[in-house]
Amino acid sequence: LTSSTPLLRTALGVAFFWMLASLAQMNVDTYGINELNLTQKDIGPLLGILVFGVALGSILAGVWSSGRIELGIVPLGAAGIVVTSLLLYFTGNSVIPGSESNSQLLYGLSLLWLFLLGVSSGLFDIPLETFLQHRSDVETRGSILAAANFLAFLFILIASFGFWVMQAKLEMTASQIFMVLGLLTIPVGIYIFKLLPNATIRFMVWLVSCTIYKLRVKGLKNLPPKGGALLVANHVSWLDGVFLILTSTRPVRMIAYSTYVQGPWVAWLTKMYNTIPINVEDGPKALMHSIKTARTAIENGELVCIFAEGKLTRSGYLQPFQSGLMKIIKGTGAPVIPVYIDELWGSIFSFHGGKFFWKKPRRWPYPVSIRFGKPILHPENEKHVRKVVQNLGVESANFRKTYQMIAPRLFLRKCKSQRFQQKVADSTGVELTGGKLLTGALMMRRLLNKYVLKQDEKMVGVLLPPSVGGSVVNASLAISGRVPINLNYTLSDSDINYCIREAGIKTVLTSSKFMEKKPIDMEANVVLVDELKLKATLVDKLISLFMAFIVPAWFIERIIGLTRVSSDDLSTVIFTSGSTGRPKGVMLTHHNIISNINSADDLLQLAPRDCILGILPFFHSFGYTIALWMPFARNMRSCFHFNPTDARTVGKMIEKYKVTLFTSTPTFLRHYLKRCTREQFQSLDIVITGAEKLPQSLAKEFEEKFGLFPTEGYGTTELSPVAAVNVPPTRQLDPTEVSAKPGTVGRPIPCVMAKTVDPDTKEDLPDGEEGLLFIKGPNVMKGYLNNPEKTAEVIFDGWYNTGDFATIDEEGFITITGRQTRFSKIGGEMVPHLRIEELITDIVSNPEEDEPEVQVAVTSVPDPKKGERLIVLHKPLQISVDEILKRLASENLPNLWMPSSDSFLEVETIPLLGTGKLDLAKIKQVACDAFAAEVTS
């Protein structure tokens, strides 16, 4: 035992505990009889509560240790012993003879102090006992424990002798003996803190942080138990390093900019934790010295951590990694341990909101997830490490579904927090506060359950335009645990009934007004919600009103069974527009929807002042997730208009409701550019386009007129829908951090990955090379309804094949170059329809046209010589085909990209879907019919 100083100190600490324990045990009887004037019968609980406290303190020490030896608990236990011993001294000296109330009060206080003394003693002892056993060699462990026990009994003997001296010779009272017990512990506690300052501070910070933050740690087993390693983590907040030190099972040396570790207290702490300062401003020699220090530490078997982005994120995006990490790890033979810190974006220590620290906490306790990945033994480069860290982000986002709230539960809470504020409105003049919206949803739920829907009826059709009424019906079904399926009313009756059969829909909810405008013969029970509302009784209204305004949200969700709805349960089924065939039912879970909302909130930094105008129908994934559920799950407002081409009403709505967030297509933007005024769009802060490429000329015209530059995003129904976005300039908080690039669709949203692959081999392609775009993240759909074969065709190991061709640059920005289905293989080369279509459209379009329409569509038909032949469908043109070909030739296109003069086909109209997109299946059919003879030959 004496050959190992740490073990000897530990054994002496354990012996000191036993000395205090025996001293307290002997003193309790005397304290009760002489100080508190108790009978022998009443003394028993005093000793019992002390022993119970030791047991509870021991359990608590085990829980706080979290599977490791946490010596930082010992000084806390010592401090508790000091405080409670002194409190017992003061309590014993506060007795008023003859006062029964005083005696009862002091008896109760004594029980409390003895209980806390026991808890403190358990916290003091257990880490020491554990350390003694864990650090002893197997061969000598028995001897060491025997020696430690000898010391413990020796100290117990000393305690007995000391108690006799203090009581019999020095005539000290029991209260004074407790004071001596506390005073004896002071130097011991100070000595332990002096030996273990970093462990003590680390534990105290962990204890405080656990009251403010809710830590979830995964993958700790991936930390090597011994030997050096480089931890590489993303950088979200000022507390990232603190959390890594707290959660690691071993000491971690952080690499930090020297400017951040200055000042007396900070310098003392960083020196204690062996922080490696780095200063790029001192030149390459100083930089190399820091790198060498880190390498040496790793070679000496230490853990070193670097935030490879080089700075805190200002946007929530994972920034490109710097090459310094490779200089540190290369040649050491040590592994890289990837780490992803999740959920801290938005905390007061992040740059969310454009500032650090001085903002109101969004949640308490604030959730923090830290995921340690598997060791990377031989990283290729910093990009390789970044991809692994990014993948951990995807895993972290998917892990959230085990505890995060789904959108319908958030809807209850946000309606209550905005119960007297406007929450939703539409162009018909209907306006509802959060309280009235929740009242309406709860009452509709009652009516549907009472008169319409069977208990086991999960899938319910909805045939309503984007409006307050449509939103209430969707919300009522969602909080009932049912699956609202908004049917695409632009489809034919045949296709609508196909969707009804596929989803197993028995009931479709619509309105009299809607059915008058668009009568549809549906193979389901049609319920008119405006007539159903008339069945509401006074009791229904009062119960709904009481629940919406009085009953807490947590109680409502338990009454209506919303807590039984899992994140993996379906939120909706959205049928695709059927541009290449029959509509496919895309199954989106609650986790898909809320993850997309979370990412949008992280990037756009939504605030209560925000209001979104929804012009896309709820059968569109963007209309469902972003226009409907995002404002329902956040403290913001929404308003709706059912006709996106009605530019005048759109302008009035934006002006009236001070809309800040607006999403549209470039085609619709042209309408607004001509018919809306700058004053109407003055409140707009964010304009994001999608569904088609945003011409930069249009973006500049829009900015010149309205003073706001529209950005472009990307998504598909299968991705819930948002996958990538350019953060608008108005929400870019730091101009030094690039968050948007014109001509691209932006970077993948947080916790989502993108890559390009070879269309034939499916092998990953390097940055800059064109290939098929694959997306991975929590936004990837559950699958296609009743079609596992089709699902397996597009989802591989969590990666979704978008069917789009794209390039990804070094900073992660995605440029869409075309659809896989919109390419022709001619002479062995891939020829993009979209590019040719854009060029011809620019040639034939008339910029003065008030209502620009689709003039051109490019498709292909089989060709016996080249495999495929390009066909250009066009409306009547103002210029000749020869002139078009002449101008195309001036673009220096490859010969294979040039359609022949006899491949132009004039049509009255270009086939379009109800959503305004090209009907590719019908376009191809028209071309095949027209060139049937040549195809057959």
Short mmCIF file of C-alpha atoms in Angstrom, two decimals, residues 162-172:
data_model
loop_
_atom_site.label_atom_id
_atom_site.label_comp_id
_atom_site.label_asym_id
_atom_site.label_seq_id
_atom_site.Cartn_x
_atom_site.Cartn_y
_atom_site.Cartn_z
CA GLY A 162 -10.87 10.82 20.93
CA PHE A 163 -14.52 10.66 21.89
CA TRP A 164 -13.58 9.60 25.42
CA VAL A 165 -11.06 12.43 25.74
CA MET A 166 -13.47 15.08 24.45
CA GLN A 167 -16.37 13.90 26.58
CA ALA A 168 -14.70 12.79 29.82
CA LYS A 169 -11.58 14.93 30.02
CA LEU A 170 -12.44 18.06 28.08
CA GLU A 171 -16.12 17.93 29.13
CA MET A 172 -17.30 18.93 25.64
#
